[in-house]
Coordinates of N, CA and C and ligand atoms in Angstrom, one line a residue:
X1 N 30.5 -72.3 13.8 CA 29.2 -72.5 14.4 C 28.9 -74.0 14.6
X2 N 29.1 -74.7 13.4 CA 28.9 -76.2 13.4 C 29.8 -76.8 14.5
X3 N 31.0 -76.4 14.5 CA 31.9 -77.1 15.5 C 31.6 -76.8 16.9
X4 N 31.0 -75.6 17.1 CA 30.6 -75.2 18.5 C 29.4 -76.2 18.9
X5 N 28.5 -76.4 18.0 CA 27.4 -77.3 18.2 C 27.9 -78.7 18.5
X6 N 28.8 -79.1 17.7 CA 29.4 -80.5 17.9 C 30.0 -80.6 19.3
X7 N 30.8 -79.5 19.6 CA 31.5 -79.5 20.9 C 30.4 -79.5 22.1
X8 N 29.4 -78.7 21.9 CA 28.3 -78.7 22.9 C 27.7 -80.0 23.1
X9 N 27.4 -80.7 22.0 CA 26.7 -82.0 22.1 C 27.6 -83.0 22.7
X10 N 28.9 -82.9 22.4 CA 29.9 -83.9 23.0 C 29.9 -83.6 24.6
X11 N 29.9 -82.3 24.9 CA 29.9 -81.9 26.3 C 28.6 -82.5 27.0
X12 N 27.5 -82.3 26.3 CA 26.2 -82.8 26.9 C 26.3 -84.3 27.1
X13 N 26.7 -85.0 26.1 CA 26.8 -86.5 26.2 C 27.7 -86.8 27.4
X14 N 28.9 -86.2 27.4 CA 29.9 -86.5 28.4 C 29.3 -86.3 29.8
X15 N 28.7 -85.1 30.0 CA 28.2 -84.8 31.4 C 27.0 -85.7 31.8
X16 N 26.2 -86.0 30.8 CA 24.9 -86.7 31.1 C 25.1 -88.3 31.1
X17 N 26.1 -88.8 30.5 CA 26.3 -90.2 30.6 C 27.4 -90.6 31.5
X18 N 28.1 -89.7 32.0 CA 29.2 -90.0 32.9 C 29.0 -89.3 34.3
X19 N 28.5 -90.1 35.2 CA 28.2 -89.5 36.5 C 28.9 -90.3 37.6
X20 N 29.0 -89.7 38.7 CA 29.5 -90.3 39.9 C 28.4 -91.2 40.5
X21 N 28.7 -92.4 40.9 CA 27.7 -93.4 41.4 C 28.2 -94.1 42.6
X22 N 27.4 -94.1 43.6 CA 27.7 -94.9 44.8 C 27.2 -96.3 44.6
X23 N 28.2 -97.2 44.4 CA 27.8 -98.6 44.1 C 27.5 -99.3 45.5
X24 N 28.3 -98.9 46.5 CA 28.1 -99.6 47.8 C 28.4 -98.5 48.9
X25 N 27.7 -98.4 50.0 CA 26.6 -99.2 50.4 C 25.4 -99.0 49.4
X26 N 24.6 -100.1 49.3 CA 23.4 -100.0 48.4 C 22.3 -99.3 49.2
X27 N 21.3 -98.8 48.5 CA 20.2 -98.1 49.1 C 19.5 -99.0 50.1
X28 N 19.2 -98.5 51.3 CA 18.6 -99.3 52.4 C 19.5 -100.1 53.2
X29 N 20.8 -100.1 52.9 CA 21.8 -100.8 53.8 C 21.8 -100.3 55.2
X30 N 22.2 -101.2 56.1 CA 22.3 -100.7 57.5 C 23.6 -100.1 57.8
X31 N 23.6 -99.0 58.4 CA 24.8 -98.2 58.7 C 24.9 -98.0 60.2
X32 N 25.9 -98.5 60.9 CA 25.9 -98.4 62.3 C 26.8 -97.3 62.8
X33 N 26.3 -96.4 63.7 CA 27.1 -95.3 64.2 C 28.4 -95.8 64.8
X34 N 29.5 -95.1 64.5 CA 30.8 -95.5 65.1 C 31.6 -96.6 64.4
X35 N 30.9 -97.2 63.4 CA 31.6 -98.3 62.7 C 32.1 -97.9 61.3
X36 N 33.1 -98.6 60.8 CA 33.6 -98.3 59.5 C 32.7 -98.9 58.4
X37 N 32.6 -98.1 57.3 CA 31.9 -98.6 56.1 C 32.7 -98.3 54.9
X38 N 32.6 -99.3 53.9 CA 33.3 -99.1 52.6 C 32.4 -98.4 51.7
X39 N 32.8 -97.3 51.1 CA 32.0 -96.6 50.1 C 32.7 -96.8 48.8
X40 N 32.0 -97.4 47.9 CA 32.5 -97.8 46.6 C 32.0 -96.8 45.6
X41 N 32.9 -95.9 45.1 CA 32.5 -94.8 44.2 C 32.9 -95.1 42.8
X42 N 32.0 -95.2 41.9 CA 32.3 -95.5 40.5 C 32.0 -94.3 39.6
X43 N 32.8 -94.4 38.5 CA 32.6 -93.4 37.4 C 32.8 -94.1 36.1
X44 N 31.8 -94.0 35.2 CA 31.8 -94.7 33.9 C 33.1 -94.2 33.1
X45 N 33.5 -95.1 32.2 CA 34.7 -94.8 31.4 C 34.5 -93.5 30.6
X46 N 35.6 -92.8 30.4 CA 35.5 -91.4 29.7 C 35.5 -91.5 28.2
X47 N 34.6 -90.8 27.6 CA 34.6 -90.7 26.1 C 35.6 -89.6 25.7
X48 N 35.6 -88.5 26.5 CA 36.6 -87.5 26.2 C 37.4 -87.4 27.5
X49 N 38.4 -86.6 27.5 CA 39.3 -86.5 28.6 C 38.5 -86.0 29.9
X50 N 38.6 -86.7 30.9 CA 38.1 -86.3 32.2 C 39.2 -86.3 33.2
X51 N 39.4 -85.2 33.9 CA 40.4 -85.2 35.0 C 39.6 -85.1 36.3
X52 N 39.7 -86.2 37.0 CA 39.0 -86.2 38.4 C 39.8 -85.4 39.3
X53 N 39.2 -84.4 40.0 CA 39.9 -83.6 40.9 C 39.7 -84.1 42.3
X54 N 38.5 -84.2 42.7 CA 38.3 -84.6 44.1 C 36.9 -85.1 44.4
X55 N 36.7 -85.7 45.5 CA 35.4 -86.2 46.0 C 35.3 -86.0 47.4
X56 N 34.0 -85.8 47.8 CA 33.6 -85.6 49.2 C 32.6 -86.7 49.6
X57 N 32.8 -87.4 50.7 CA 31.8 -88.3 51.1 C 31.2 -87.8 52.5
X58 N 29.9 -87.7 52.6 CA 29.4 -87.1 53.8 C 28.1 -87.8 54.2
X59 N 27.6 -87.5 55.4 CA 26.5 -88.2 55.9 C 25.5 -87.1 56.4
X60 N 24.3 -87.2 55.9 CA 23.3 -86.2 56.4 C 22.4 -87.0 57.5
X61 N 22.4 -86.4 58.7 CA 21.6 -86.9 59.8 C 20.2 -86.4 59.6
X62 N 19.3 -87.2 58.9 CA 18.0 -86.8 58.6 C 16.9 -87.7 59.2
X63 N 17.3 -88.6 60.2 CA 16.4 -89.5 60.8 C 15.2 -88.7 61.4
X64 N 14.0 -89.2 61.2 CA 12.8 -88.5 61.8 C 12.3 -87.4 61.0
X65 N 13.0 -87.0 59.9 CA 12.5 -85.9 59.1 C 12.8 -86.3 57.6
X66 N 12.2 -85.6 56.7 CA 12.5 -86.0 55.3 C 13.9 -85.6 55.0
X67 N 14.7 -86.4 54.3 CA 16.0 -86.1 53.9 C 16.0 -85.0 52.9
X68 N 17.1 -84.1 52.9 CA 17.1 -82.9 51.9 C 17.1 -83.4 50.5
X69 N 16.7 -82.5 49.6 CA 16.6 -82.8 48.2 C 17.8 -82.2 47.5
X70 N 18.3 -81.1 48.0 CA 19.4 -80.4 47.2 C 20.7 -80.4 48.0
X71 N 21.6 -81.3 47.5 CA 22.9 -81.5 48.2 C 23.8 -80.2 48.0
X72 N 23.5 -79.3 47.1 CA 24.3 -78.1 47.0 C 24.1 -77.1 48.1
X73 N 23.0 -77.4 48.9 CA 22.8 -76.6 50.1 C 23.7 -77.0 51.2
X74 N 23.8 -78.3 51.4 CA 24.6 -78.9 52.5 C 24.9 -80.3 52.2
X75 N 26.1 -80.8 52.5 CA 26.5 -82.2 52.3 C 26.3 -82.9 53.6
X76 N 26.1 -82.2 54.7 CA 26.0 -82.9 56.0 C 27.3 -82.9 56.7
X77 N 27.6 -84.1 57.3 CA 28.9 -84.2 58.1 C 29.9 -84.8 57.1
X78 N 31.0 -84.1 56.8 CA 32.0 -84.7 55.8 C 32.8 -85.8 56.5
X79 N 32.9 -87.0 55.8 CA 33.6 -88.1 56.4 C 34.9 -88.3 55.6
X80 N 35.0 -87.8 54.4 CA 36.2 -87.9 53.6 C 36.2 -86.7 52.6
X81 N 37.3 -86.1 52.4 CA 37.4 -85.1 51.3 C 38.8 -85.2 50.8
X82 N 39.0 -85.4 49.5 CA 40.3 -85.6 49.0 C 40.3 -86.1 47.6
X83 N 41.5 -86.6 47.2 CA 41.7 -87.1 45.8 C 40.7 -88.3 45.4
X84 N 40.3 -88.3 44.2 CA 39.5 -89.4 43.7 C 40.1 -89.9 42.4
X85 N 40.6 -91.2 42.4 CA 41.3 -91.8 41.3 C 40.7 -93.1 41.0
X86 N 39.5 -93.2 40.3 CA 38.9 -94.5 40.0 C 39.7 -95.3 39.1
X87 N 39.7 -96.6 39.3 CA 40.5 -97.6 38.4 C 39.7 -98.8 38.1
X88 N 40.0 -99.5 37.0 CA 39.4 -100.8 36.7 C 39.8 -101.8 37.7
X89 N 38.8 -102.6 38.3 CA 39.2 -103.7 39.1 C 38.5 -104.9 38.5
X90 N 37.2 -105.1 38.7 CA 36.5 -106.2 38.1 C 36.0 -105.8 36.7
X91 N 36.0 -106.8 35.8 CA 35.6 -106.5 34.4 C 34.1 -106.1 34.2
X92 N 33.3 -106.5 35.1 CA 31.8 -106.2 35.0 C 31.5 -104.9 35.7
X93 N 32.4 -104.2 36.2 CA 32.2 -102.9 36.9 C 32.9 -101.8 36.3
X94 N 32.3 -100.6 36.3 CA 33.0 -99.4 35.8 C 34.2 -99.1 36.7
X95 N 35.1 -98.3 36.3 CA 36.2 -97.9 37.2 C 35.7 -97.4 38.6
X96 N 36.3 -97.7 39.6 CA 35.9 -97.2 40.9 C 37.0 -97.1 41.9
X97 N 36.7 -96.5 43.0 CA 37.7 -96.4 44.1 C 36.9 -96.7 45.4
X98 N 37.5 -97.5 46.3 CA 36.9 -97.7 47.6 C 37.4 -96.8 48.6
X99 N 36.6 -96.3 49.5 CA 37.0 -95.5 50.6 C 36.4 -96.1 51.9
X100 N 37.3 -96.2 52.9 CA 36.7 -96.6 54.2 C 36.5 -95.4 55.1
X101 N 35.3 -95.2 55.5 CA 35.0 -94.0 56.3 C 34.3 -94.5 57.6
X102 N 34.4 -93.7 58.6 CA 33.8 -94.1 59.9 C 32.5 -93.3 60.0
X103 N 31.4 -94.1 60.3 CA 30.1 -93.5 60.4 C 30.0 -92.7 61.7
X104 N 29.6 -91.4 61.7 CA 29.6 -90.6 62.9 C 28.8 -91.2 64.0
X105 N 29.3 -91.2 65.2 CA 28.7 -91.7 66.4 C 27.4 -91.0 66.7
X106 N 27.2 -89.8 66.2 CA 26.1 -88.9 66.6 C 24.9 -89.2 65.7
X107 N 25.0 -90.1 64.7 CA 24.0 -90.4 63.7 C 22.7 -91.0 64.4
X108 N 21.6 -90.4 64.3 CA 20.4 -90.8 64.9 C 19.8 -92.1 64.2
X109 N 19.1 -92.9 65.0 CA 18.5 -94.1 64.5 C 17.3 -93.7 63.5
X110 N 17.3 -94.4 62.4 CA 16.2 -94.1 61.4 C 16.8 -94.1 60.0
X111 N 16.2 -93.4 59.1 CA 16.6 -93.3 57.7 C 17.5 -92.1 57.6
X112 N 18.8 -92.3 57.1 CA 19.7 -91.2 56.9 C 20.2 -91.3 55.5
X113 N 21.1 -90.3 55.1 CA 21.5 -90.2 53.7 C 23.0 -90.1 53.6
X114 N 23.6 -90.9 52.8 CA 25.0 -90.8 52.5 C 25.1 -90.0 51.2
X115 N 25.8 -88.9 51.2 CA 25.9 -88.0 50.0 C 27.4 -88.0 49.5
X116 N 27.5 -87.8 48.2 CA 28.8 -87.7 47.6 C 28.8 -86.5 46.6
X117 N 29.9 -85.8 46.7 CA 30.1 -84.7 45.7 C 31.4 -85.0 44.9
X118 N 31.4 -84.8 43.6 CA 32.5 -85.1 42.8 C 32.8 -83.9 41.9
X119 N 34.1 -83.5 41.9 CA 34.5 -82.3 41.1 C 35.5 -82.8 40.0
X120 N 35.2 -82.5 38.7 CA 36.1 -82.9 37.7 C 36.2 -81.8 36.6
X121 N 37.2 -82.0 35.8 CA 37.4 -81.1 34.6 C 37.2 -81.9 33.4
X122 N 36.4 -81.4 32.4 CA 36.0 -82.2 31.2 C 36.6 -81.5 30.0
X123 N 37.2 -82.3 29.1 CA 37.6 -81.9 27.8 C 38.9 -81.1 27.8
X124 N 39.3 -80.7 26.6 CA 40.5 -80.0 26.4 C 40.5 -78.6 27.0
X125 N 39.2 -78.0 27.1 CA 39.1 -76.7 27.6 C 38.9 -76.7 29.1
X126 N 38.9 -77.9 29.8 CA 38.8 -78.0 31.2 C 37.5 -77.3 31.8
X127 N 36.4 -77.9 31.3 CA 35.1 -77.4 31.8 C 34.9 -77.9 33.3
X128 N 34.7 -77.0 34.2 CA 34.5 -77.5 35.6 C 33.1 -78.1 35.8
X129 N 33.0 -79.3 36.4 CA 31.7 -79.9 36.6 C 31.7 -80.5 38.0
X130 N 30.6 -80.1 38.7 CA 30.4 -80.6 40.1 C 29.1 -81.5 40.0
X131 N 29.3 -82.7 40.5 CA 28.1 -83.7 40.5 C 27.9 -84.2 41.9
X132 N 26.6 -84.7 42.1 CA 26.3 -85.3 43.4 C 25.6 -86.7 43.2
X133 N 25.7 -87.5 44.2 CA 24.9 -88.7 44.2 C 24.6 -89.0 45.7
X134 N 23.7 -89.8 46.0 CA 23.4 -90.2 47.4 C 22.7 -91.6 47.4
X135 N 22.8 -92.2 48.6 CA 22.0 -93.3 48.9 C 21.3 -93.1 50.3
X136 N 20.1 -93.6 50.5 CA 19.5 -93.5 51.8 C 19.8 -94.8 52.5
X137 N 20.2 -94.7 53.7 CA 20.6 -95.9 54.5 C 19.8 -95.9 55.8
X138 N 19.9 -97.1 56.5 CA 19.1 -97.3 57.7 C 20.0 -97.4 58.9
X139 N 19.7 -96.7 59.9 CA 20.6 -96.7 61.1 C 19.9 -97.3 62.3
X140 N 20.4 -98.4 62.8 CA 19.8 -99.0 64.0 C 20.1 -98.2 65.2
X141 N 19.3 -98.3 66.3 CA 19.6 -97.6 67.5 C 21.0 -97.9 68.0
X142 N 21.8 -96.9 68.4 CA 23.2 -97.2 68.8 C 23.3 -97.9 70.1
X143 N 24.5 -98.6 70.3 CA 24.7 -99.4 71.5 C 24.6 -98.5 72.7
X144 N 25.1 -97.3 72.6 CA 25.1 -96.4 73.8 C 23.7 -96.0 74.2
X145 N 22.8 -95.8 73.2 CA 21.5 -95.4 73.6 C 20.7 -96.6 74.2
X146 N 21.1 -97.8 73.7 CA 20.5 -99.0 74.2 C 20.9 -99.2 75.7
X147 N 22.2 -98.9 76.0 CA 22.7 -99.0 77.3 C 22.0 -98.0 78.2
X148 N 21.8 -96.8 77.7 CA 21.2 -95.7 78.5 C 19.8 -96.1 78.9
X149 N 19.1 -96.7 77.9 CA 17.7 -97.2 78.1 C 17.7 -98.2 79.2
X150 N 18.6 -99.2 79.2 CA 18.7 -100.2 80.2 C 18.9 -99.7 81.6
X151 N 19.8 -98.7 81.6 CA 20.1 -98.0 82.9 C 18.9 -97.3 83.5
X152 N 18.2 -96.6 82.6 CA 17.0 -95.9 83.0 C 15.9 -96.9 83.5
X153 N 15.8 -98.0 82.8 CA 14.9 -99.0 83.2 C 15.3 -99.6 84.5
X154 N 16.6 -99.8 84.7 CA 17.1 -100.4 85.9 C 16.8 -99.4 87.1
X155 N 17.0 -98.1 86.9 CA 16.7 -97.2 87.9 C 15.2 -97.2 88.3
X156 N 14.4 -97.3 87.2 CA 12.9 -97.3 87.4 C 12.5 -98.5 88.3
X157 N 13.1 -99.6 88.0 CA 12.8 -100.8 88.8 C 13.3 -100.6 90.3
X158 N 14.5 -100.0 90.4 CA 15.1 -99.7 91.8 C 14.2 -98.8 92.6
X159 N 13.6 -97.7 91.9 CA 12.8 -96.7 92.6 C 11.4 -97.3 92.8
Ligands
LIG1 C1 19.4 -87.7 46.3 O1 19.3 -88.5 45.0 C2 18.0 -88.3 44.5 C3 17.9 -89.2 43.3 O2 18.9 -89.0 42.4 C4 17.8 -86.8 44.1 O3 16.5 -86.6 43.6 C5 18.0 -86.0 45.3 O4 17.9 -84.6 45.0 C6 19.3 -86.3 46.0 N1 19.4 -85.5 47.3 C7 20.5 -84.9 47.7 C8 20.5 -84.3 49.0 O5 21.4 -84.8 47.0
LIG2 C1 35.5 -102.5 47.1 O1 34.4 -102.6 47.9 C2 33.4 -103.5 47.5 C3 32.3 -103.4 48.5 O2 32.7 -103.6 49.8 C4 34.0 -104.9 47.4 O3 33.0 -105.8 47.0 C5 35.2 -104.8 46.4 O4 35.8 -106.1 46.4 C6 36.2 -103.8 46.9 N1 37.2 -103.7 45.8 C7 38.5 -103.6 46.1 C8 39.4 -103.4 44.9 O5 39.0 -103.6 47.2

């Protein structure tokens, strides 16, 4: 019984102090549709064995409406899905991995959300854990919609 309690508390500590974190882009960063962005995904050093299985990086198009609260309903538009192998790079940062993803061209101007899902196995008994993180980003009007506006204005002037 005692050992089960110890195991449970180790598991609690592990899960609650070790989470997936989007270090970059930072909250409020500008994200331009059609352009590449570096997503820096960090995970604190493991107390007990953690086996990183995979990560998903996605974008929720929520401009003009409140962004969703629960990522387990929908991650939005997946931009990357695959292996996640964080490593030490700089001494002042936890292990991380950088991913370069392309921002969807369909992203509307306004406040949008970059979401991340992370799946791992914890401890000797391989407890499956799914975690989420997100950052809200700001999307400027896209070049194509600016061009369309100019064209419409041009036509208006012509008529
Ligand atoms: C985004 O992160 C905030 C803060 O951690 C959280 O409250 C919210 O539920 C998250 N939203 C999604 C869609 O994951
Ligand atoms: C990862 O991306 C961040 C943010 O763009 C950058 O500061 C850092 O140098 C990159 N690290 C590596 C190892 O490429």
